[in-house]
Amino acid sequence: MIDPSAPDFWSGLFQVLLVGTGQTLYMVGVSLLITIIVGLPLGIVLVGTEAGGLFESPFGSRRLGRVVNRVLEFIVNLGRSVPFIILMVALIPFTRLVVGTFIGPTAAIVPLAVVAIPFFARMVEIAIKEVDTGLIEAAESLGATRWQIVSKVLVPEALSPMILGLSTTVTSIINFSAMVGTVAGGGLGDVAVRYGYQRYSTIHMVAVIIVIFVIVMVLQALATILARRFAHKSRPARAEKALPALRESVITGA
Amino acid sequence: MISVQHVSKTFRSGGTVTAALQDVSLEVAEGEIYGVIGQSGAGKSTLIRAVNLLERPDTGTVTVDGDELTALSPADLRRARRKIGMVFQHFNLLQGRTVRGNVELGLEIIGVDGDARRRRALEILDLVGLADKAGAYPAELSGGQKQRVGIARALAGSPKVLLSDEATSALDPETTRSILDLVKKINTDLGLTVLLITHEMDVVKRICDSAALIEGGRIIEQGRIVSLISTAGSRLAHELFPLGAVPSLPGDTVIDITFSGGSADRPVIAQLARTYGLDVSILGAAIETIGGNQAGRTRLALPGSAAGNAAPISDLRSQGMLVEIVGE
């Protein structure tokens, strides 16, 4: 039991929260980066290898395209259906192989990325499927290579829904990062369990909830505004006006 | 400039087999505007998409500016496509790029560097009359403006051929006319060969030098418009000058006279009345300006049988007019 009236209680709380937030942001940030690097191409290949897709016949073989599509579909479905707590434990040997340990924030990045990659890949897949096939034809008629179609048409045109998908992804990574904390991953989840639960400090618990809530809110607002900015459905002047409002909301944490 | 030879294309979806193109051949001469007209489902869209191989034909060959596209490797085909601009019914502009960015797309693909790209884009936008919209996004433009961007994008890479896939079908009549005038201007000023498909006869009337009628995946009729109008029984000519159903007039001979070029401004009917003393009645007439020339079709009723009117009819024919006896 922690005594809130102790003289060093608030500075201790602040210290613990700071370290926890830092660890959480580190875990979430790095796994998000890995998620984008792996999930984006994965999503593109998932759409592309479908029948009639851009990569339906890699190296001239439709069979190869179909196999690639089936295998990736399977992996994505598997990754998304296994409950995170099980995945995390099941991945321990793999984590140890990659990072050298399975304890601490760096080790937590591995299961976080593994769970987020298929999730984000699906988001990318959905976003890219929404792109009008007429745009692909227009690019083809201009003599574009497949890579140019991906880089100049598909990804830029799907950017807005992909950013929204990314924000959903990052919210679940934050969610899972708290769970990782319970198995000695560190971060805000670890703070909530060790202080809030095991040592009955309601103040710690509430503080953690507030910090996580603020992080999620800020990221969500950022994503919404970026998505709107890239959508160009409204006049760009309006998006321009929305930016200062975003800066304010970041500062005040609203 | 464009030669399509014996092209066939069949689509299979589920259990149904659709023959979209059946042994289609056509030749588009350099510098002309060639219109393919047909109803939806006639195969015209498949045809135009076969010209730049967006749709690869099952059989037959497609040659554009000396390159046999159907025989090229993927890389060579991409290079050949740069000589073929294409505009689409639904514009197909990138929403995330400005007007200038859209026009630069083709130049980026070819690998033109930034500065030259910008200059070329502004030059082309000026040509299509959108220089002031370079920084706007497609969502801020009207349909006609969007199509101008589509045309500018197609022209940026200096193609030799422009393919137009129902470019005006999503536009209102007035905007359609302005876009057609722009296509005509490009054709004249840049010497671009244009192949367009449409379901509107007005498009053919307004700008085409040649036309083909497509139905059920087959070309029914094709040729230069000036010669089509003087071809007896031409369906295209009949649709260019719609006179409706032939009325039944017992005792009279109904004839359709097609004028073109020099005969258009001659006082034919007065001449008939004067020379042969005939009471000519006019049942219908359609006059159009086609390719800068007056051309028209008049339906007349002459009293008496066709045999009885043999003299005036052969007289008209000898003046270079196409006379078809459509009822007696």
Coordinates of C-alpha atoms in Angstrom, one line a residue:
Chain A
M1 CA 0.0 0.0 0.0
I2 CA 1.4 3.4 -1.0
D3 CA 0.6 6.4 1.2
P4 CA -0.5 9.3 -0.9
S5 CA 0.3 11.7 1.9
A6 CA 4.0 10.8 2.0
P7 CA 6.1 13.8 1.0
D8 CA 7.7 12.2 -2.0
F9 CA 4.5 10.6 -3.3
W10 CA 3.7 13.0 -6.2
S11 CA 7.3 13.3 -7.4
G12 CA 7.5 9.5 -7.3
L13 CA 4.3 9.2 -9.2
F14 CA 5.6 11.7 -11.8
Q15 CA 8.9 9.8 -12.1
V16 CA 7.1 6.5 -12.6
L17 CA 4.7 7.9 -15.1
L18 CA 7.5 9.5 -17.1
V19 CA 9.5 6.3 -17.3
G20 CA 6.3 4.3 -18.1
T21 CA 5.2 6.8 -20.8
G22 CA 8.6 6.8 -22.3
Q23 CA 8.7 3.0 -22.5
T24 CA 5.2 2.9 -24.0
L25 CA 6.0 5.5 -26.6
Y26 CA 9.2 3.6 -27.4
M27 CA 7.4 0.2 -27.8
V28 CA 4.5 1.7 -29.7
G29 CA 6.7 3.9 -31.9
V30 CA 9.2 1.3 -33.0
S31 CA 6.5 -1.4 -33.5
L32 CA 4.5 1.0 -35.5
L33 CA 7.4 1.8 -37.7
I34 CA 8.0 -1.9 -38.3
T35 CA 4.3 -2.4 -38.9
I36 CA 4.3 0.2 -41.6
I37 CA 7.5 -1.1 -43.2
V38 CA 6.2 -4.6 -43.4
G39 CA 2.4 -4.1 -43.4
L40 CA 2.2 -1.7 -46.3
P41 CA 3.9 -3.9 -48.9
L42 CA 2.1 -6.9 -47.4
G43 CA -1.2 -5.2 -48.0
I44 CA -0.2 -4.2 -51.5
V45 CA 0.8 -7.7 -52.4
L46 CA -2.4 -9.1 -50.9
V47 CA -4.5 -6.9 -53.2
G48 CA -2.1 -7.3 -56.2
T49 CA -2.0 -11.0 -56.3
E50 CA -5.8 -11.4 -56.4
A51 CA -7.3 -12.4 -59.7
G52 CA -7.2 -9.4 -62.1
G53 CA -4.7 -7.6 -59.7
L54 CA -1.5 -5.8 -60.7
F55 CA 0.7 -8.7 -59.6
E56 CA -1.7 -11.5 -60.5
S57 CA 1.1 -13.3 -62.4
P58 CA 4.4 -12.6 -60.8
F59 CA 7.3 -13.6 -63.2
G60 CA 4.5 -14.5 -65.7
S61 CA 3.0 -17.2 -63.5
R62 CA -0.6 -17.0 -62.4
R63 CA -0.1 -20.1 -60.2
L64 CA 2.7 -18.4 -58.3
G65 CA 0.4 -15.3 -57.8
R66 CA -2.4 -17.5 -56.5
V67 CA 0.0 -19.4 -54.1
V68 CA 1.5 -16.1 -52.8
N69 CA -2.1 -14.8 -52.2
R70 CA -3.3 -17.9 -50.4
V71 CA -0.2 -18.1 -48.2
L72 CA -0.4 -14.4 -47.2
E73 CA -4.1 -14.6 -46.6
F74 CA -3.5 -17.6 -44.3
I75 CA -0.8 -15.8 -42.4
V76 CA -2.8 -12.6 -42.0
N77 CA -5.9 -14.6 -40.8
L78 CA -3.8 -16.6 -38.4
G79 CA -2.1 -13.5 -37.0
R80 CA -5.4 -11.8 -36.5
S81 CA -7.3 -14.7 -34.9
V82 CA -4.9 -15.8 -32.2
P83 CA -5.6 -13.9 -29.0
F84 CA -2.8 -11.5 -28.2
I85 CA -1.9 -13.0 -24.7
I86 CA -1.4 -16.4 -26.3
L87 CA 0.5 -15.0 -29.3
M88 CA 2.8 -13.1 -26.9
V89 CA 3.7 -16.2 -24.9
A90 CA 3.9 -18.4 -28.0
L91 CA 6.3 -16.0 -29.6
I92 CA 8.8 -16.0 -26.7
P93 CA 11.3 -18.3 -28.4
F94 CA 11.1 -16.2 -31.5
T95 CA 11.5 -13.0 -29.5
R96 CA 14.5 -14.4 -27.7
L97 CA 16.0 -15.3 -31.1
V98 CA 15.6 -11.8 -32.4
V99 CA 16.3 -9.6 -29.4
G100 CA 18.2 -11.9 -27.1
T101 CA 15.7 -11.6 -24.3
F102 CA 12.0 -11.8 -23.8
I103 CA 11.8 -9.2 -21.0
G104 CA 11.7 -5.4 -21.3
P105 CA 10.3 -2.9 -23.7
T106 CA 12.6 -3.9 -26.6
A107 CA 11.5 -7.5 -26.4
A108 CA 7.9 -6.3 -26.3
I109 CA 8.3 -4.8 -29.7
V110 CA 8.4 -8.2 -31.4
P111 CA 4.9 -9.5 -30.4
L112 CA 3.5 -6.0 -30.8
A113 CA 4.7 -5.8 -34.4
V114 CA 3.7 -9.3 -35.1
V115 CA 0.1 -8.6 -34.1
A116 CA -0.1 -5.2 -35.7
I117 CA 1.3 -6.2 -39.1
P118 CA -1.5 -8.4 -40.3
F119 CA -4.0 -5.9 -38.9
F120 CA -2.5 -3.0 -40.8
A121 CA -2.0 -5.1 -43.9
R122 CA -5.8 -5.6 -43.9
M123 CA -6.4 -1.9 -43.6
V124 CA -4.0 -1.2 -46.5
E125 CA -5.8 -3.9 -48.5
I126 CA -9.2 -2.3 -47.9
A127 CA -7.9 1.2 -48.7
I128 CA -6.2 0.1 -51.9
K129 CA -9.3 -1.8 -53.1
E130 CA -11.2 1.4 -52.9
V131 CA -9.0 3.1 -55.5
D132 CA -10.9 3.4 -58.8
T133 CA -9.5 0.9 -61.3
G134 CA -9.9 3.7 -63.9
L135 CA -6.9 5.4 -62.3
I136 CA -4.8 2.3 -62.8
E137 CA -5.9 2.2 -66.5
A138 CA -5.1 5.9 -66.9
A139 CA -1.6 5.3 -65.6
E140 CA -1.1 2.2 -67.8
S141 CA -2.2 4.2 -70.8
L142 CA 0.6 6.6 -70.0
G143 CA 3.1 3.8 -70.0
A144 CA 3.5 3.3 -66.3
T145 CA 5.4 0.3 -64.9
R146 CA 3.7 -1.7 -62.1
W147 CA 6.0 -0.1 -59.5
Q148 CA 5.0 3.4 -60.8
I149 CA 1.4 2.5 -60.5
V150 CA 1.9 1.4 -56.9
S151 CA 4.0 4.4 -56.0
K152 CA 2.3 7.2 -58.0
V153 CA -1.3 6.0 -58.0
L154 CA -2.3 3.3 -55.5
V155 CA -0.5 4.5 -52.4
P156 CA -1.0 8.2 -52.8
E157 CA -4.7 7.8 -53.7
A158 CA -5.3 5.4 -50.8
L159 CA -3.3 7.6 -48.3
S160 CA -6.3 9.0 -46.6
P161 CA -8.0 5.8 -45.6
M162 CA -4.6 4.2 -44.9
I163 CA -3.9 7.0 -42.3
L164 CA -7.2 6.3 -40.6
G165 CA -6.4 2.6 -40.7
L166 CA -3.0 3.4 -39.2
S167 CA -4.6 5.3 -36.4
T168 CA -6.8 2.3 -35.6
T169 CA -3.7 0.1 -35.7
V170 CA -1.8 2.4 -33.3
T171 CA -4.7 2.4 -30.9
S172 CA -4.6 -1.4 -30.7
I173 CA -0.8 -1.4 -30.4
I174 CA -1.2 0.9 -27.4
N175 CA -3.9 -1.4 -26.0
F176 CA -1.6 -4.5 -26.5
S177 CA 1.4 -2.7 -25.2
A178 CA -0.4 -2.4 -21.8
M179 CA -0.9 -6.2 -21.9
V180 CA 2.8 -6.8 -22.6
G181 CA 3.5 -4.7 -19.5
T182 CA 2.0 -7.4 -17.4
V183 CA 4.6 -9.9 -18.5
A184 CA 7.5 -7.6 -17.6
G185 CA 7.5 -5.6 -20.8
G186 CA 7.5 -2.3 -19.0
G187 CA 5.5 0.8 -19.9
L188 CA 2.3 2.2 -18.6
G189 CA 0.6 -1.1 -18.4
D190 CA 3.4 -2.3 -16.1
V191 CA 2.9 0.9 -13.9
A192 CA -0.9 0.2 -13.7
V193 CA -0.4 -3.4 -12.6
R194 CA 2.5 -2.9 -10.2
Y195 CA 1.3 0.3 -8.5
G196 CA -2.4 0.5 -9.2
Y197 CA -3.3 -3.2 -8.8
Q198 CA -0.7 -4.9 -6.6
R199 CA -0.2 -1.9 -4.3
Y200 CA -3.7 -0.5 -4.4
S201 CA -2.8 3.0 -5.6
T202 CA -6.0 4.3 -7.2
I203 CA -4.2 7.5 -8.1
H204 CA -1.6 5.6 -10.1
M205 CA -4.3 3.7 -11.9
V206 CA -6.2 6.9 -12.8
A207 CA -3.1 8.7 -13.9
V208 CA -2.2 5.9 -16.3
I209 CA -5.6 5.8 -17.7
I210 CA -5.5 9.6 -18.3
V211 CA -2.1 9.5 -20.0
I212 CA -3.1 6.6 -22.3
F213 CA -6.4 8.4 -23.1
V214 CA -4.5 11.6 -24.0
I215 CA -2.0 9.7 -26.2
V216 CA -4.9 8.0 -28.1
M217 CA -6.9 11.2 -28.5
V218 CA -3.9 13.2 -29.8
L219 CA -3.0 10.4 -32.3
Q220 CA -6.6 10.1 -33.4
A221 CA -7.0 13.8 -34.0
L222 CA -3.7 13.9 -35.8
A223 CA -4.8 11.1 -38.1
T224 CA -8.2 12.6 -38.8
I225 CA -6.7 15.9 -39.8
L226 CA -3.9 14.3 -41.9
A227 CA -6.5 12.0 -43.6
R228 CA -8.7 15.0 -44.4
R229 CA -5.7 16.9 -45.8
F230 CA -4.8 14.1 -48.2
A231 CA -8.3 13.3 -49.2
H232 CA -8.8 16.7 -51.1
K233 CA -12.6 16.1 -51.0
S234 CA -13.0 19.6 -49.4
R235 CA -11.2 22.7 -50.5
P236 CA -7.6 22.7 -49.4
A237 CA -8.1 26.2 -47.9
R238 CA -10.3 24.6 -45.3
A239 CA -7.7 22.0 -44.4
E240 CA -5.2 24.8 -44.1
K241 CA -7.4 26.4 -41.5
A242 CA -7.8 23.1 -39.6
L243 CA -4.1 22.9 -38.9
P244 CA -3.7 25.6 -36.3
A245 CA -6.7 24.1 -34.5
L246 CA -4.8 20.8 -34.4
R247 CA -1.7 22.5 -32.9
E248 CA -3.9 24.0 -30.2
S249 CA -5.4 20.6 -29.4
V250 CA -2.0 19.1 -29.2
I251 CA -0.8 21.7 -26.7
T252 CA -3.9 21.7 -24.5
G253 CA -4.3 17.9 -24.9
A254 CA -8.0 18.4 -25.8
Chain B
M1 CA -1.6 5.7 -88.3
I2 CA -3.8 3.1 -86.5
S3 CA -4.4 -0.2 -88.0
V4 CA -6.6 -2.8 -86.3
Q5 CA -6.7 -6.1 -88.2
H6 CA -9.0 -9.0 -87.6
V7 CA -9.3 -8.4 -83.9
S8 CA -11.5 -10.6 -81.8
K9 CA -12.1 -10.6 -78.1
T10 CA -14.2 -12.9 -76.0
F11 CA -15.1 -12.4 -72.3
R12 CA -15.9 -15.3 -70.0
S13 CA -17.5 -14.7 -66.7
G14 CA -18.9 -17.6 -64.9
G15 CA -20.8 -19.7 -67.4
T16 CA -21.6 -16.9 -69.9
V17 CA -19.4 -16.2 -72.9
T18 CA -19.6 -12.8 -74.5
A19 CA -18.0 -12.1 -77.9
A20 CA -17.2 -8.4 -77.4
L21 CA -15.3 -8.1 -80.7
Q22 CA -15.7 -10.3 -83.8
D23 CA -13.1 -10.0 -86.5
V24 CA -12.9 -6.2 -86.3
S25 CA -10.7 -4.4 -88.8
L26 CA -10.3 -0.6 -89.2
E27 CA -7.8 1.8 -90.5
V28 CA -7.3 5.3 -89.2
A29 CA -5.4 7.6 -91.4
E30 CA -2.8 10.1 -90.1
G31 CA -4.3 13.4 -89.0
E32 CA -8.0 12.4 -89.2
I33 CA -10.7 12.2 -86.5
Y34 CA -12.2 8.8 -86.7
G35 CA -15.4 8.1 -84.8
V36 CA -16.7 4.7 -83.8
I37 CA -20.4 4.9 -83.0
G38 CA -22.5 2.2 -81.3
Q39 CA -24.9 1.5 -78.5
S40 CA -23.7 0.4 -75.1
G41 CA -22.7 -3.2 -75.2
A42 CA -21.8 -3.0 -78.9
G43 CA -18.1 -3.6 -78.1
K44 CA -16.9 -0.1 -78.8
S45 CA -15.3 0.3 -75.4
T46 CA -13.4 -3.0 -75.8
L47 CA -12.4 -1.8 -79.3
I48 CA -10.8 1.4 -78.2
R49 CA -9.1 -0.3 -75.2
A50 CA -7.7 -2.9 -77.6
V51 CA -5.9 -0.1 -79.5
N52 CA -3.5 0.6 -76.6
L53 CA -3.8 -2.9 -75.3
L54 CA -5.5 -2.1 -72.0
E55 CA -7.5 -5.0 -73.3
R56 CA -5.4 -7.6 -75.1
P57 CA -7.3 -9.1 -78.1
D58 CA -7.5 -12.9 -78.3
T59 CA -6.6 -12.8 -81.9
G60 CA -5.6 -10.2 -84.5
T61 CA -3.1 -7.4 -84.6
V62 CA -3.0 -3.8 -83.6
T63 CA -0.5 -1.4 -85.2
V64 CA 0.0 2.2 -84.1
D65 CA 2.5 4.5 -85.9
G66 CA 4.4 1.5 -87.3
D67 CA 4.7 -0.4 -84.0
E68 CA 2.8 -3.7 -84.0
L69 CA 1.7 -3.4 -80.4
T70 CA 0.4 -7.0 -80.2
A71 CA 3.9 -8.3 -80.8
L72 CA 5.8 -6.1 -78.4
S73 CA 7.4 -7.1 -75.0
P74 CA 5.8 -5.5 -71.9
A75 CA 8.7 -2.9 -71.7
D76 CA 8.4 -2.0 -75.4
L77 CA 4.6 -1.8 -75.1
R78 CA 5.0 0.7 -72.3
R79 CA 7.3 2.8 -74.4
A80 CA 4.9 2.6 -77.4
R81 CA 1.9 3.6 -75.1
R82 CA 3.7 7.0 -74.6
K83 CA 2.8 7.8 -78.2
I84 CA -0.9 7.1 -77.5
G85 CA -2.7 9.5 -75.3
M86 CA -6.1 8.4 -73.8
V87 CA -9.0 10.3 -72.3
F88 CA -11.7 8.6 -70.3
Q89 CA -15.4 9.1 -69.8
H90 CA -15.0 9.5 -66.0
F91 CA -11.8 11.5 -66.4
N92 CA -9.8 9.2 -64.1
L93 CA -7.9 12.0 -62.4
L94 CA -5.8 11.5 -59.3
Q95 CA -7.8 13.2 -56.5
G96 CA -4.7 13.7 -54.4
R97 CA -2.8 15.7 -57.0
T98 CA -3.4 19.2 -58.3
V99 CA -4.3 19.9 -61.9
R100 CA -0.7 20.5 -62.6
G101 CA 0.3 17.3 -60.8
N102 CA -2.1 15.3 -62.8
V103 CA -0.8 16.6 -66.1
E104 CA 2.8 15.9 -64.9
L105 CA 2.0 12.3 -64.2
G106 CA 2.8 11.0 -67.7
L107 CA 6.0 13.1 -67.7
E108 CA 7.1 11.7 -64.4
I109 CA 6.5 8.2 -65.8
I110 CA 8.7 9.0 -68.8
G111 CA 11.3 10.5 -66.4
V112 CA 11.2 14.1 -67.4
D113 CA 12.9 16.2 -64.7
G114 CA 11.0 18.6 -62.4
D115 CA 11.7 21.9 -64.1
A116 CA 11.0 20.7 -67.7
R117 CA 7.9 18.9 -66.4
R118 CA 6.4 22.0 -64.8
R119 CA 7.0 24.1 -67.9
R120 CA 5.5 21.5 -70.2
A121 CA 2.5 21.1 -67.9
L122 CA 1.8 24.8 -67.8
E123 CA 2.2 25.0 -71.5
I124 CA -0.4 22.3 -72.1
L125 CA -2.8 23.7 -69.5
D126 CA -2.6 27.0 -71.4
L127 CA -3.5 25.1 -74.6
V128 CA -6.6 23.5 -73.0
G129 CA -7.6 26.8 -71.4
L130 CA -6.9 25.9 -67.8
A131 CA -3.7 27.8 -67.0
D132 CA -5.4 29.5 -64.0
K133 CA -6.4 26.2 -62.4
A134 CA -3.0 24.7 -62.2
G135 CA -3.0 24.7 -58.4
A136 CA -6.6 23.4 -58.0
Y137 CA -7.6 19.9 -57.0
P138 CA -9.9 17.9 -59.3
A139 CA -12.7 18.0 -56.6
E140 CA -12.9 21.7 -57.2
L141 CA -13.4 21.5 -60.9
S142 CA -16.5 21.1 -63.1
G143 CA -16.9 18.1 -65.4
G144 CA -15.8 20.0 -68.4
Q145 CA -12.7 21.3 -66.6
K146 CA -11.9 17.8 -65.4
Q147 CA -12.0 16.5 -69.0
R148 CA -9.7 19.4 -70.1
V149 CA -7.3 18.2 -67.4
G150 CA -7.7 14.6 -68.8
I151 CA -6.9 15.9 -72.3
A152 CA -4.0 17.9 -71.0
R153 CA -2.6 14.8 -69.2
A154 CA -3.0 12.8 -72.4
L155 CA -1.2 15.4 -74.5
A156 CA 1.7 16.2 -72.1
G157 CA 3.9 13.5 -73.4
S158 CA 3.4 14.7 -77.0
P159 CA 1.6 11.6 -78.3
K160 CA 0.8 11.0 -82.0
V161 CA -2.5 9.5 -81.4
L162 CA -5.4 10.4 -79.0
L163 CA -7.9 7.8 -78.0
S164 CA -11.1 9.1 -76.6
D165 CA -13.3 6.7 -74.6
E166 CA -16.7 8.4 -74.5
A167 CA -14.9 11.6 -73.4
T168 CA -18.1 13.7 -73.5
S169 CA -20.7 11.2 -72.4
A170 CA -20.7 12.4 -68.8
L171 CA -21.0 16.1 -69.8
D172 CA -23.9 18.4 -70.6
P173 CA -24.6 19.4 -74.3
E174 CA -22.9 22.7 -74.1
T175 CA -19.8 21.4 -72.3
T176 CA -19.7 18.5 -74.8
R177 CA -19.5 21.0 -77.7
S178 CA -16.7 22.9 -76.1
I179 CA -14.7 19.7 -75.5
L180 CA -15.3 18.6 -79.0
D181 CA -14.1 21.9 -80.3
L182 CA -11.0 21.5 -78.2
V183 CA -10.4 18.0 -79.7
K184 CA -10.9 19.5 -83.2
K185 CA -8.4 22.3 -82.4
I186 CA -5.8 19.8 -81.1
N187 CA -6.3 17.7 -84.2
T188 CA -5.8 20.7 -86.5
D189 CA -3.0 22.5 -84.5
L190 CA -1.0 19.6 -83.4
G191 CA -1.8 17.2 -86.3
L192 CA -2.9 14.6 -83.8
T193 CA -4.7 11.6 -85.1
V194 CA -7.9 11.0 -83.0
L195 CA -9.8 7.8 -82.6
L196 CA -13.0 8.3 -80.5
I197 CA -15.9 6.1 -79.5
T198 CA -19.3 7.5 -78.7
H199 CA -22.9 6.7 -78.7
E200 CA -23.9 10.2 -79.8
M201 CA -24.3 10.9 -83.5
D202 CA -23.8 14.6 -82.7
V203 CA -20.2 13.9 -81.9
V204 CA -19.6 12.2 -85.2
K205 CA -21.4 15.1 -87.0
R206 CA -19.5 17.8 -85.3
I207 CA -15.9 16.7 -85.6
C208 CA -15.3 13.3 -87.4
D209 CA -13.8 12.9 -90.8
S210 CA -14.5 9.2 -90.8
A211 CA -16.8 6.9 -88.9
A212 CA -17.6 3.3 -88.3
L213 CA -20.8 1.8 -87.0
I214 CA -20.3 -1.1 -84.5
E215 CA -23.0 -3.5 -83.5
G216 CA -22.8 -6.8 -81.7
G217 CA -19.0 -6.7 -81.8
R218 CA -18.9 -6.3 -85.5
I219 CA -18.2 -3.3 -87.7
I220 CA -21.3 -2.9 -89.8
E221 CA -20.1 0.0 -92.0
Q222 CA -17.2 2.3 -92.1
G223 CA -15.7 5.0 -94.3
R224 CA -15.1 8.7 -94.8
I225 CA -18.2 10.6 -93.9
V226 CA -18.3 12.5 -97.2
S227 CA -18.4 9.2 -99.1
L228 CA -20.8 7.5 -96.6
I229 CA -23.4 10.2 -97.2
S230 CA -23.4 9.5 -100.9
T231 CA -23.6 5.7 -100.4
A232 CA -27.0 4.2 -101.1
G233 CA -28.5 2.5 -98.1
S234 CA -25.8 3.7 -95.6
R235 CA -27.1 3.4 -92.1
L236 CA -24.7 5.9 -90.8
A237 CA -25.9 8.4 -93.4
H238 CA -29.5 7.7 -92.4
E239 CA -28.6 8.3 -88.8
L240 CA -26.7 11.5 -89.6
F241 CA -29.9 12.8 -91.3
P242 CA -32.8 11.3 -89.5
L243 CA -36.0 11.6 -91.6
G244 CA -38.1 9.2 -89.7
A245 CA -40.4 6.4 -91.1
V246 CA -41.4 6.5 -94.7
P247 CA -45.1 7.4 -95.0
S248 CA -47.3 5.4 -97.2
L249 CA -48.6 7.6 -100.0
P250 CA -50.6 5.7 -102.6
G251 CA -50.1 7.0 -106.1
D252 CA -46.9 8.9 -105.2
T253 CA -43.2 8.0 -105.3
V254 CA -41.2 8.9 -102.2
I255 CA -37.6 9.6 -102.8
D256 CA -34.7 10.6 -100.5
I257 CA -32.2 12.9 -102.1
T258 CA -28.8 13.3 -100.5
F259 CA -26.9 16.4 -101.3
S260 CA -23.3 17.1 -100.5
G261 CA -20.7 19.6 -101.6
G262 CA -21.6 21.5 -104.7
S263 CA -25.2 20.3 -105.1
A264 CA -26.2 21.4 -101.7
D265 CA -27.1 25.0 -102.6
R266 CA -28.7 24.3 -105.9
P267 CA -32.5 25.0 -106.2
V268 CA -33.4 21.4 -106.9
I269 CA -37.0 21.4 -106.1
A270 CA -37.8 24.5 -108.0
Q271 CA -35.9 23.0 -110.9
L272 CA -38.0 19.8 -110.8
A273 CA -41.2 21.8 -110.7
R274 CA -40.2 24.0 -113.6
T275 CA -38.6 21.5 -115.9
Y276 CA -41.1 18.6 -115.4
G277 CA -44.1 20.5 -114.1
L278 CA -44.2 18.3 -111.1
D279 CA -46.1 19.1 -107.9
V280 CA -43.3 18.2 -105.5
S281 CA -44.1 18.0 -101.9
I282 CA -41.4 18.0 -99.2
L283 CA -41.9 15.4 -96.6
G284 CA -38.9 16.0 -94.5
A285 CA -35.4 17.4 -94.6
A286 CA -32.2 17.4 -92.6
I287 CA -29.3 19.7 -93.3
E288 CA -26.0 19.5 -91.5
T289 CA -22.6 21.0 -91.8
I290 CA -20.3 18.1 -92.0
G291 CA -16.6 18.6 -92.2
G292 CA -17.2 22.2 -93.1
N293 CA -19.5 21.3 -96.0
Q294 CA -23.2 21.6 -96.2
A295 CA -24.8 18.3 -96.6
G296 CA -28.4 17.2 -96.3
R297 CA -31.1 14.8 -97.1
T298 CA -34.5 15.7 -98.4
R299 CA -37.5 13.4 -98.7
L300 CA -39.8 14.3 -101.5
A301 CA -43.1 12.9 -102.8
L302 CA -43.5 13.0 -106.6
P303 CA -46.9 12.3 -108.1
G304 CA -47.1 9.1 -110.1
S305 CA -45.2 5.8 -110.1
A306 CA -41.4 5.3 -110.0
A307 CA -41.5 4.3 -113.6
G308 CA -43.4 7.5 -114.5
N309 CA -40.8 9.6 -112.7
A310 CA -37.8 7.9 -114.3
A311 CA -36.8 11.0 -116.2
P312 CA -36.6 13.5 -113.3
I313 CA -34.9 10.9 -111.1
S314 CA -32.1 10.2 -113.6
D315 CA -31.8 13.9 -114.1
L316 CA -31.1 14.4 -110.4
R317 CA -28.7 11.6 -110.4
S318 CA -26.8 13.0 -113.3
Q319 CA -26.4 16.2 -111.2
G320 CA -24.3 14.2 -108.7
M321 CA -27.0 13.6 -106.2
L322 CA -27.8 10.3 -104.5
V323 CA -31.4 9.5 -105.1
E324 CA -33.0 6.6 -103.3
I325 CA -36.5 5.4 -104.0
V326 CA -37.9 4.6 -100.6
G327 CA -41.6 4.2 -101.3
E328 CA -44.1 4.1 -104.2

